[in-house]
Amino acid sequence: MAQNEERTCGRPTRTGKPCRVRISGSDVACGTHATDEDRAVAKAHRQGWSEGYKVGCESGASSSKLKIEWLERRVKELEQRIDEATRIYEVGGDQVVDVGGYAYRWRGGDHLKVGDRVLLPENYVSRMSSGPGPVVGVVTALGTTYRGALSSIIGRAPTAETEA
């Protein structure tokens, strides 16, 4: 029986003719002709349909969530493959490193490592935020996928041990 199907009660009236009151959904008879058992069956049917609908929605949402998580992992994996294929670690004999999301060249003799503190040249933004002069940055990654012109790191930044 379809949930929104409209039909007539059809139960015999006092005159013996079929009842023409419209009923829909889980009801099997109109309010006048329905027995307690009819009402209980209709109530159980409505409850079962409602619970089934709710479980179906939850299942669909869970399935969608799993699919989204899988797609996000796949995108991350593909981005990583592209990054690995296009990442450069050296330009013209200089090491290339990432400092705070920007790529720089390092001409020093010993290679930099992730976490090393370096002095970066002043630029328009650093002058406004930190004042004139070099700015201290931290190497966050080795290599870059950036293909434009790169500024050079001035030198290693003094550490607490070297300043003392």
Short mmCIF file of N, CA, C and O in Angstrom, two decimals, residues 104 118-137 154:
data_model
loop_
_atom_site.label_atom_id
_atom_site.label_comp_id
_atom_site.label_asym_id
_atom_site.label_seq_id
_atom_site.Cartn_x
_atom_site.Cartn_y
_atom_site.Cartn_z
N TYR A 104 62.40 30.16 -0.99
CA TYR A 104 63.62 30.97 -0.98
C TYR A 104 64.80 30.10 -1.42
O TYR A 104 64.77 28.87 -1.29
N VAL A 118 66.14 31.21 9.96
CA VAL A 118 66.91 31.93 8.95
C VAL A 118 66.52 33.40 8.94
O VAL A 118 65.46 33.78 9.44
N LEU A 119 67.40 34.22 8.37
CA LEU A 119 67.13 35.65 8.18
C LEU A 119 66.67 35.86 6.75
O LEU A 119 67.39 35.52 5.80
N LEU A 120 65.49 36.44 6.61
CA LEU A 120 64.92 36.69 5.28
C LEU A 120 65.07 38.16 4.93
O LEU A 120 65.03 39.03 5.81
N PRO A 121 65.20 38.46 3.65
CA PRO A 121 65.33 39.86 3.25
C PRO A 121 64.04 40.63 3.51
O PRO A 121 62.94 40.06 3.47
N GLU A 122 64.19 41.90 3.77
CA GLU A 122 63.03 42.77 3.98
C GLU A 122 62.20 42.84 2.69
O GLU A 122 62.75 42.85 1.59
N ASN A 123 60.88 42.86 2.86
CA ASN A 123 59.99 43.10 1.71
C ASN A 123 58.91 44.07 2.16
O ASN A 123 58.87 44.48 3.32
N TYR A 124 58.05 44.42 1.26
CA TYR A 124 57.01 45.42 1.53
C TYR A 124 56.16 45.04 2.75
O TYR A 124 55.94 45.85 3.64
N VAL A 125 55.73 43.80 2.81
CA VAL A 125 54.86 43.36 3.91
C VAL A 125 55.63 43.29 5.22
O VAL A 125 55.16 43.75 6.26
N SER A 126 56.85 42.73 5.18
CA SER A 126 57.63 42.60 6.42
C SER A 126 57.99 43.98 6.97
O SER A 126 58.07 44.17 8.18
N ARG A 127 58.23 44.95 6.09
CA ARG A 127 58.57 46.30 6.54
C ARG A 127 57.38 46.90 7.30
O ARG A 127 57.57 47.57 8.31
N MET A 128 56.14 46.65 6.81
CA MET A 128 54.95 47.18 7.48
C MET A 128 54.69 46.46 8.81
O MET A 128 54.30 47.08 9.79
N SER A 129 54.92 45.15 8.84
CA SER A 129 54.58 44.39 10.05
C SER A 129 55.71 44.34 11.08
O SER A 129 55.45 44.32 12.28
N SER A 130 56.96 44.29 10.61
CA SER A 130 58.08 44.12 11.54
C SER A 130 59.07 45.29 11.53
O SER A 130 60.06 45.25 12.26
N GLY A 131 58.87 46.26 10.67
CA GLY A 131 59.80 47.36 10.58
C GLY A 131 60.89 47.04 9.57
O GLY A 131 60.93 45.97 8.98
N PRO A 132 61.83 48.00 9.38
CA PRO A 132 62.88 47.80 8.39
C PRO A 132 63.88 46.73 8.83
O PRO A 132 64.04 46.44 10.01
N GLY A 133 64.52 46.12 7.83
CA GLY A 133 65.56 45.14 8.10
C GLY A 133 65.10 43.72 7.89
O GLY A 133 63.94 43.45 7.60
N PRO A 134 66.05 42.78 8.03
CA PRO A 134 65.73 41.36 7.83
C PRO A 134 64.72 40.85 8.85
O PRO A 134 64.57 41.40 9.94
N VAL A 135 64.05 39.77 8.48
CA VAL A 135 63.03 39.15 9.33
C VAL A 135 63.43 37.71 9.59
O VAL A 135 63.95 37.03 8.70
N VAL A 136 63.19 37.22 10.80
CA VAL A 136 63.51 35.84 11.14
C VAL A 136 62.35 34.95 10.69
O VAL A 136 61.18 35.27 10.89
N GLY A 137 62.69 33.83 10.04
CA GLY A 137 61.71 32.84 9.62
C GLY A 137 62.19 31.45 9.96
O GLY A 137 63.35 31.26 10.34
N ILE A 154 69.28 35.51 3.61
CA ILE A 154 70.47 36.28 3.97
C ILE A 154 71.46 35.43 4.76
O ILE A 154 72.67 35.47 4.52
#
